[in-house]
PDB file of C-alpha atoms (C1' of nucleotides) in Angstrom:
ATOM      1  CA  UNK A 899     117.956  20.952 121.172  1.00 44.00           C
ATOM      2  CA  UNK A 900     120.515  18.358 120.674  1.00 43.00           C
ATOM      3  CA  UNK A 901     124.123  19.233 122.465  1.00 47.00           C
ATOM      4  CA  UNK A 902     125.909  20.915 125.361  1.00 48.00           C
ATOM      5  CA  UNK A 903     129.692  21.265 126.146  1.00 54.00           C
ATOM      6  CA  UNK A 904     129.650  24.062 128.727  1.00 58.00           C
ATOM      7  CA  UNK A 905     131.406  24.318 131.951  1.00 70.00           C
ATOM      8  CA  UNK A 906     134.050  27.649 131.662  1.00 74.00           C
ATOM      9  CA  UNK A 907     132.883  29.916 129.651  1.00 67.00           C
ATOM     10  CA  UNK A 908     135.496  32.362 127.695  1.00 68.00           C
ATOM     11  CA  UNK A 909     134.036  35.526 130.025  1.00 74.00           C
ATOM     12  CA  UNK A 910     134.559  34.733 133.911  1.00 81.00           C
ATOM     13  CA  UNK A 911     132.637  36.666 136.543  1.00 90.00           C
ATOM     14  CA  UNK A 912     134.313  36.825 140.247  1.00 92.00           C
ATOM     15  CA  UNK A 913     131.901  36.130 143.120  1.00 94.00           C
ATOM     16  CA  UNK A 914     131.225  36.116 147.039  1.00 94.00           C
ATOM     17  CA  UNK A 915     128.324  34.207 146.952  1.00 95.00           C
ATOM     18  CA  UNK A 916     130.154  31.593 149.263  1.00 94.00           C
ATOM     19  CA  UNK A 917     131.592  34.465 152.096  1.00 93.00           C
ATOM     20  CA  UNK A 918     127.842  35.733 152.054  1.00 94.00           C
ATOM     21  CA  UNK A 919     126.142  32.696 151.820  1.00 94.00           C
ATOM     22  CA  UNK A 920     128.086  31.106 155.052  1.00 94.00           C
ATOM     23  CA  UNK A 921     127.655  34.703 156.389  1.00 93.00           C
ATOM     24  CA  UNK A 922     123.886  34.795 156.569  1.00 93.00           C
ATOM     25  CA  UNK A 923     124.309  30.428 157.931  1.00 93.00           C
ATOM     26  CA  UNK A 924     122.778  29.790 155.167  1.00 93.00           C
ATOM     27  CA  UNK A 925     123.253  25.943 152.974  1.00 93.00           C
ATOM     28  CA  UNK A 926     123.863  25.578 148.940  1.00 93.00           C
ATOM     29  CA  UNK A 927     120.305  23.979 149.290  1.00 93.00           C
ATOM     30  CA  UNK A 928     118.830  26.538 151.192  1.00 93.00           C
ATOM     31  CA  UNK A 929     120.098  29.837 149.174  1.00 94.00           C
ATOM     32  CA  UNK A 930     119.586  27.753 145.702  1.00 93.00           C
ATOM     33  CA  UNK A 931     115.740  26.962 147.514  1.00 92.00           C
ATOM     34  CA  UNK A 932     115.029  30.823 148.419  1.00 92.00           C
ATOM     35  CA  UNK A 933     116.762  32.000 144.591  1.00 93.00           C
ATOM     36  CA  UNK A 934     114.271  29.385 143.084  1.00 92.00           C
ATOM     37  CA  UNK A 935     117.340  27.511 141.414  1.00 92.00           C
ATOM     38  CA  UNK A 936     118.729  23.963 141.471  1.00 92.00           C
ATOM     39  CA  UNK A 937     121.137  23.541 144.135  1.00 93.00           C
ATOM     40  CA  UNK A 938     123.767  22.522 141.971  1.00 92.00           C
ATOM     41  CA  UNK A 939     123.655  25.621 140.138  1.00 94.00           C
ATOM     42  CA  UNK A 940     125.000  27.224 143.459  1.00 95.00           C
ATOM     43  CA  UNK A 941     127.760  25.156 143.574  1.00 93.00           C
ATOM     44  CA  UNK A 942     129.058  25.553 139.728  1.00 91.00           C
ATOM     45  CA  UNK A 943     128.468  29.570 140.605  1.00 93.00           C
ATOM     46  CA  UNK A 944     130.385  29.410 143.775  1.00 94.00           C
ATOM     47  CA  UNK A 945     133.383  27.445 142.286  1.00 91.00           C
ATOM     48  CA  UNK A 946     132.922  29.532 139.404  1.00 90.00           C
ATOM     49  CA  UNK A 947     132.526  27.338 136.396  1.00 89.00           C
ATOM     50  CA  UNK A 948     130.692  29.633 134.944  1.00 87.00           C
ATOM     51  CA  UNK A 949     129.024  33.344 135.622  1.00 91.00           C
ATOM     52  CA  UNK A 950     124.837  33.618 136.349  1.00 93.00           C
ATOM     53  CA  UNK A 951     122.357  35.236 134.154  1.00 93.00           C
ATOM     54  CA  UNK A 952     121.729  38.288 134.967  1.00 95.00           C
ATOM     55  CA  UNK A 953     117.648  37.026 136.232  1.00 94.00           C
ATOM     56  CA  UNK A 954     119.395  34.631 138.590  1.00 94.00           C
ATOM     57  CA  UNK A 955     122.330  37.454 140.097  1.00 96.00           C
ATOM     58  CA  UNK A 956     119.451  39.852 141.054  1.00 96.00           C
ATOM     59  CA  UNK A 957     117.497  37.426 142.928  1.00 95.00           C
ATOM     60  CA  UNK A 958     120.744  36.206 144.583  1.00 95.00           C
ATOM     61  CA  UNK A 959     121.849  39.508 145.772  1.00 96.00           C
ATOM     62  CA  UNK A 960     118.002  40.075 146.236  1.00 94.00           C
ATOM     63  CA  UNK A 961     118.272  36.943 148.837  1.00 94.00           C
ATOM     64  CA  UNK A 962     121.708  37.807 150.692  1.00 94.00           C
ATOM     65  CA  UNK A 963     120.445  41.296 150.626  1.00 94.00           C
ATOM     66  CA  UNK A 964     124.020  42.582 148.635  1.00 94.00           C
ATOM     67  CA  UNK A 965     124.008  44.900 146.326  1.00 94.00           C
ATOM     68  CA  UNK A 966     124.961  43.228 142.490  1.00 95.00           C
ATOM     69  CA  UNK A 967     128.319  45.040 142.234  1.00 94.00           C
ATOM     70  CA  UNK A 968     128.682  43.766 146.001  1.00 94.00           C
ATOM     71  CA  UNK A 969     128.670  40.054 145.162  1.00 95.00           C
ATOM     72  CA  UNK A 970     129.645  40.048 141.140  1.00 95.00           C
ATOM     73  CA  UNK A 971     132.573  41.577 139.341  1.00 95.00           C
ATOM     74  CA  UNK A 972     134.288  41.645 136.395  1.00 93.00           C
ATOM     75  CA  UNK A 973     137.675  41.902 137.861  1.00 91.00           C
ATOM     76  CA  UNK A 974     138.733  39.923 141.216  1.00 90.00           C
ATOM     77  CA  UNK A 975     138.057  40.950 144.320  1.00 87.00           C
ATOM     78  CA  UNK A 976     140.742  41.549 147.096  1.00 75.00           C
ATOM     79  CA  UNK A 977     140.862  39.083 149.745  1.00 60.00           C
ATOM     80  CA  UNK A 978     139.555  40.076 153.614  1.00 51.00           C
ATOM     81  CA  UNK A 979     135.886  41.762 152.323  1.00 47.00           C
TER      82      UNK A 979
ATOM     83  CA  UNK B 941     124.856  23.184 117.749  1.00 44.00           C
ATOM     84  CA  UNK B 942     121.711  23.025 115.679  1.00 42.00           C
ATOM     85  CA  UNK B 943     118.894  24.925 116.612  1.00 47.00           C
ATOM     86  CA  UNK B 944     117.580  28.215 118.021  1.00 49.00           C
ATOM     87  CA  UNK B 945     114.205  29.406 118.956  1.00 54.00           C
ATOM     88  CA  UNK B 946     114.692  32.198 121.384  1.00 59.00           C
ATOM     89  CA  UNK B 947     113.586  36.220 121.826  1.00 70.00           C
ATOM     90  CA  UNK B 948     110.842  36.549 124.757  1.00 73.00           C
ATOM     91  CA  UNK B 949     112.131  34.947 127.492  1.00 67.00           C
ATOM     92  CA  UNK B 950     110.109  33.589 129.990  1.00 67.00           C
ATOM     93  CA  UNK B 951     111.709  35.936 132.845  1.00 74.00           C
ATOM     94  CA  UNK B 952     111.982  39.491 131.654  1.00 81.00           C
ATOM     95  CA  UNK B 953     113.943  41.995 133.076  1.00 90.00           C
ATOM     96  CA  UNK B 954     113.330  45.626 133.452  1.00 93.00           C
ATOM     97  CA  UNK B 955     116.099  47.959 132.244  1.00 94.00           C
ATOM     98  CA  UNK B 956     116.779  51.981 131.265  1.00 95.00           C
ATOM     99  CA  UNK B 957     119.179  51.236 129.333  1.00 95.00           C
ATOM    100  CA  UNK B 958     117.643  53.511 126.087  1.00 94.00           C
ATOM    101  CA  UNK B 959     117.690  56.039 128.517  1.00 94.00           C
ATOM    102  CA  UNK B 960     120.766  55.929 129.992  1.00 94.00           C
ATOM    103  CA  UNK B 961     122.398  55.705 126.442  1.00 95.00           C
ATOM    104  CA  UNK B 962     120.174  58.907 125.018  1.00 94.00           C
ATOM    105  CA  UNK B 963     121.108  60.783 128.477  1.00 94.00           C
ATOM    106  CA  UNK B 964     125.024  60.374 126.907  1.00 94.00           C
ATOM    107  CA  UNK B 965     124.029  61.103 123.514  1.00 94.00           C
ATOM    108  CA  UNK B 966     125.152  57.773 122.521  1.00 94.00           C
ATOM    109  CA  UNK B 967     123.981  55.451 119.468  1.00 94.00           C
ATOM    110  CA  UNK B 968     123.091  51.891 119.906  1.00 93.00           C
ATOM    111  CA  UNK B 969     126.093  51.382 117.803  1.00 93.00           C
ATOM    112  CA  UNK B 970     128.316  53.196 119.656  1.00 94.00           C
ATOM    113  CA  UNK B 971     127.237  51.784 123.273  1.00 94.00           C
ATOM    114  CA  UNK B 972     127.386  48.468 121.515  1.00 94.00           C
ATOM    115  CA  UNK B 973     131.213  48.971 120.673  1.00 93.00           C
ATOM    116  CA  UNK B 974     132.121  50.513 123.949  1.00 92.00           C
ATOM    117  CA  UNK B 975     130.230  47.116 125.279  1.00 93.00           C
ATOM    118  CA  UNK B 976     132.136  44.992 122.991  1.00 92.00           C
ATOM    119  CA  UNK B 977     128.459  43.645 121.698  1.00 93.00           C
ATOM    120  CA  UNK B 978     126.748  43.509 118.562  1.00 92.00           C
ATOM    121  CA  UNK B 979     124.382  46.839 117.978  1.00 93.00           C
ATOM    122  CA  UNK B 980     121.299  44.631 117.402  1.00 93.00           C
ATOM    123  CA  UNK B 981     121.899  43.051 120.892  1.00 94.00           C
ATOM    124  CA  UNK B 982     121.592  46.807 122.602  1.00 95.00           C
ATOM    125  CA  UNK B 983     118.201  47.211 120.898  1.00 93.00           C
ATOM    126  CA  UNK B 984     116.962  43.349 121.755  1.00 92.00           C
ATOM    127  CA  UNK B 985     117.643  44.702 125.185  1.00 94.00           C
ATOM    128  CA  UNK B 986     116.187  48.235 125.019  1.00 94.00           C
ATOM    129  CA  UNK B 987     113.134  46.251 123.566  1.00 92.00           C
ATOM    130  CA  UNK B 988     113.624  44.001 126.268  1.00 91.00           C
ATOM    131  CA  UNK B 989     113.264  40.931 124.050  1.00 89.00           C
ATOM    132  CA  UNK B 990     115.948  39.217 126.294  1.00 88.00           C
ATOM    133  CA  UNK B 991     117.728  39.618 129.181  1.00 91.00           C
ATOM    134  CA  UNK B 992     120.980  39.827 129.105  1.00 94.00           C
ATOM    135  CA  UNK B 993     123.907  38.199 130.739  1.00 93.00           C
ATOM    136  CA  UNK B 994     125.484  39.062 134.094  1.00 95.00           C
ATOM    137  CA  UNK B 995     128.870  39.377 132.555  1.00 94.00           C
ATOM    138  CA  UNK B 996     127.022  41.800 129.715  1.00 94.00           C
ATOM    139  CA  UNK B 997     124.713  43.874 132.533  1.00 96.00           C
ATOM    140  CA  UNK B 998     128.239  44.475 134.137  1.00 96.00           C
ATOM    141  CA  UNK B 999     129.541  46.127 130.994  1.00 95.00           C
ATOM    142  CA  UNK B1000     126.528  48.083 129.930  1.00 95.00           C
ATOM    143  CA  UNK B1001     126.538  49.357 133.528  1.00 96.00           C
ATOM    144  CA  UNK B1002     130.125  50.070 133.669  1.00 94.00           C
ATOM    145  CA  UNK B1003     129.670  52.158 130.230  1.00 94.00           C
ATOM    146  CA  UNK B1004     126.974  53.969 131.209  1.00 94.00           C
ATOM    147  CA  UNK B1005     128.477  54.761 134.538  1.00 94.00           C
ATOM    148  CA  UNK B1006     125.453  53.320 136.826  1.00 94.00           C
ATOM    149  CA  UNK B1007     124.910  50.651 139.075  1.00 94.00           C
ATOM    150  CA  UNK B1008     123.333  47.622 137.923  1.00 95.00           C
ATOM    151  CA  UNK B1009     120.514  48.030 140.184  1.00 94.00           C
ATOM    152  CA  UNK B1010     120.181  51.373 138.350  1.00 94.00           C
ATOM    153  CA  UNK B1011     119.686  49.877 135.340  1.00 95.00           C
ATOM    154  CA  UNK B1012     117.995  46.865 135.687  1.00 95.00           C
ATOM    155  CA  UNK B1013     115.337  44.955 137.952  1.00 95.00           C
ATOM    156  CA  UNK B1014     112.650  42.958 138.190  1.00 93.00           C
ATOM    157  CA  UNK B1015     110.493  45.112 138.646  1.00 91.00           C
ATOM    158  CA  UNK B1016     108.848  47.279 136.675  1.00 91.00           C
ATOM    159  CA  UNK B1017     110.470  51.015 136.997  1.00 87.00           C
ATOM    160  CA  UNK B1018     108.211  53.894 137.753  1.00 75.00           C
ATOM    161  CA  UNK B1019     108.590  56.795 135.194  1.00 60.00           C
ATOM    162  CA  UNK B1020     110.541  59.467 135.466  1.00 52.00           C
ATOM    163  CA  UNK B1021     113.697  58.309 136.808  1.00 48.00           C
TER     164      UNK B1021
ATOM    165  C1'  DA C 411     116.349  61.730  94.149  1.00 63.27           C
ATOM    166  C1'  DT C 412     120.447  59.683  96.491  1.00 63.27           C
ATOM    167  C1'  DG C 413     122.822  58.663 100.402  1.00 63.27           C
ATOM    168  C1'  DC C 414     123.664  58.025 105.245  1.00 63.27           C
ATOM    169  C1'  DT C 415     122.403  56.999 110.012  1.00 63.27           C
ATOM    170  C1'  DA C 416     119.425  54.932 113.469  1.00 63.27           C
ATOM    171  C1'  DT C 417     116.369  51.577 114.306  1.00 63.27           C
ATOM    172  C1'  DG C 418     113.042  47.471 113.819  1.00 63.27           C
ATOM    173  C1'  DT C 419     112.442  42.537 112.214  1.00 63.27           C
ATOM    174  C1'  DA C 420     113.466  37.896 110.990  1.00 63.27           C
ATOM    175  C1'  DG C 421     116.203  33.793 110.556  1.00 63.27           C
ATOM    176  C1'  DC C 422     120.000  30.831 111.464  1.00 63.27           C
ATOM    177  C1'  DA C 423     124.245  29.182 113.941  1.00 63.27           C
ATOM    178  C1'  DT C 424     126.946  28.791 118.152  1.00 63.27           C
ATOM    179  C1'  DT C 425     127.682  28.639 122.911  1.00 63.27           C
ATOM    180  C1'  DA C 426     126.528  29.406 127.710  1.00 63.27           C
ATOM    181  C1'  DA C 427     123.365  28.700 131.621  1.00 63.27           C
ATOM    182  C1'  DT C 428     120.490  25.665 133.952  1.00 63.27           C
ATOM    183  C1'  DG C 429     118.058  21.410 135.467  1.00 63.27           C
ATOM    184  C1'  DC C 430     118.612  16.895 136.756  1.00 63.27           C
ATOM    185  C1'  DA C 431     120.335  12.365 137.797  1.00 63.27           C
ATOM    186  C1'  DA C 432     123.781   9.429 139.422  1.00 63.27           C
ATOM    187  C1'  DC C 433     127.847   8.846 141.975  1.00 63.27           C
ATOM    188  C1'  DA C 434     131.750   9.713 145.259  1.00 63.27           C
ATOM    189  C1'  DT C 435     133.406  11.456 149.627  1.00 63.27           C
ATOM    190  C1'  DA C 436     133.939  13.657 154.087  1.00 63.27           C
ATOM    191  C1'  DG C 437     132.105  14.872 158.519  1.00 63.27           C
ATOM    192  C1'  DC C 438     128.630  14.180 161.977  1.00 63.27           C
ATOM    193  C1'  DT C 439     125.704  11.885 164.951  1.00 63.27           C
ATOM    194  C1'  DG C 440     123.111   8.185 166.911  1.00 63.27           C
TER     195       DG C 440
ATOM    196  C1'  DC D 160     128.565   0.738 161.527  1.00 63.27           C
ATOM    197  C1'  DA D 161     124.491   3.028 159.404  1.00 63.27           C
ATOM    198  C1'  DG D 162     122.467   7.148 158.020  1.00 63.27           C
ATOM    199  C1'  DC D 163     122.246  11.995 156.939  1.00 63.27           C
ATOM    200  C1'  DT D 164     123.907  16.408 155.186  1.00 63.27           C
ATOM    201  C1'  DA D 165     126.921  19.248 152.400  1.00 63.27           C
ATOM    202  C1'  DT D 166     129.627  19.336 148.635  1.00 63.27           C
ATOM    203  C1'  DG D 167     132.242  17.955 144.304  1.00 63.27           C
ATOM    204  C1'  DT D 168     132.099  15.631 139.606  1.00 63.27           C
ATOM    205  C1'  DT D 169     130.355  14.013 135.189  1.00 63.27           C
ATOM    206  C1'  DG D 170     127.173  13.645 131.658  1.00 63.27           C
ATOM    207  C1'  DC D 171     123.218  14.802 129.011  1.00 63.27           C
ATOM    208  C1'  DA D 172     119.028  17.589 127.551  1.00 63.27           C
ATOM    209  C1'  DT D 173     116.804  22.055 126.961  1.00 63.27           C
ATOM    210  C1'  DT D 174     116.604  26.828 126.333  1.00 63.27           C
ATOM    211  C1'  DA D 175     118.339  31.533 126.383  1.00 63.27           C
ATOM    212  C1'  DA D 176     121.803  34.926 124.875  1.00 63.27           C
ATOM    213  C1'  DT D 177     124.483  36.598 121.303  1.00 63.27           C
ATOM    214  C1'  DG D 178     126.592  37.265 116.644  1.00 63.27           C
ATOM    215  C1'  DC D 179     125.659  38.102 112.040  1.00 63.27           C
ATOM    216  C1'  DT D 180     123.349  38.837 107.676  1.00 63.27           C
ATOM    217  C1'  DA D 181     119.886  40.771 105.157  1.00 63.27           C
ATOM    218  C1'  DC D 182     116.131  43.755 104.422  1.00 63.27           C
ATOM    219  C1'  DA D 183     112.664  47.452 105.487  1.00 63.27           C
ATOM    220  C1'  DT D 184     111.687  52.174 106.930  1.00 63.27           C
ATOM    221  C1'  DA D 185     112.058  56.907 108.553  1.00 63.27           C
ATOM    222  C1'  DG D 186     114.551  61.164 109.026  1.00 63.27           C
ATOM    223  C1'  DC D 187     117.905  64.233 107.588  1.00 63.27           C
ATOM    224  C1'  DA D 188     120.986  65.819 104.964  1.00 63.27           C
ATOM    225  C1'  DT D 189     123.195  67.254 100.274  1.00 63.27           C
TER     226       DT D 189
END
DNA sequence: ATGCTATGTAGCATTAATGCAACATAGCTG
DNA sequence: CAGCTATGTTGCATTAATGCTACATAGCAT
């Protein structure tokens, strides 16, 4: 009720959202409009400042039609796909 | 850094977690440890009092060797399997 | 009966995830 | 140049996720 202090969390979570994103032509503003999120939250996900819930991964892999595992990992991915 | 005030979210997710777990033979307790969670947190989740995070989904799913679309959704699951 | 394990419940503390607002900047385009 | 879009940055407020402790209960042993 009070606080904050986030921004990098202990527990990171590698992503594509960008390479699928810009694959599908898409805007932070428009995938952040169709995942029902603030925009911004997009861009802290993308630059990965900190990993989704897990509410707001499935209706981002729901949107650029990836499987979870696809687009979130625990460990990096490798570079070209 | 004060408060609290949570269980029952306002977006639930679906999960089989129990079942997955009883279809190993596993105890809360033990799922929680190979999750590196707290036991109580499993059963929040089988109870689906909260949802949890991507970064826990991951590990649950990894343990339980199924996909996170497997295992949770937003969607209501039909019955058996 | 006693003890142990599995599970449900409740409360409190801490931290992460998200919204939002206000800027800055870079690239375009008219 | 002015204006617009996309993106990065910072700060603050709110709420959810999680840990932990403690206690209750039910079942199954010994």
């Amino acid at each position: 009720m009070l606080f904050s202090m986030s921004r990098n969390p202990e527990e990171p979570v590698y992503n594509r959202i960008e390479e699928a994103r810009l694959a599908l032509g898409l805007s932070r503003q428009e995938l952040a409009d169709k995942a029902g999120v603030h925009y911004q939250t997009i861009g802290y996900l993308e630059r990965e400042e900190y990993s989704p819930s897990l509410v707001l991964a499935l209706r981002i892999a729901k949107t650029l039609n990836q499987e979870v595992s696809e687009l979130f990992s625990l460990t990096p991915f490798k570079k070209g796909k």
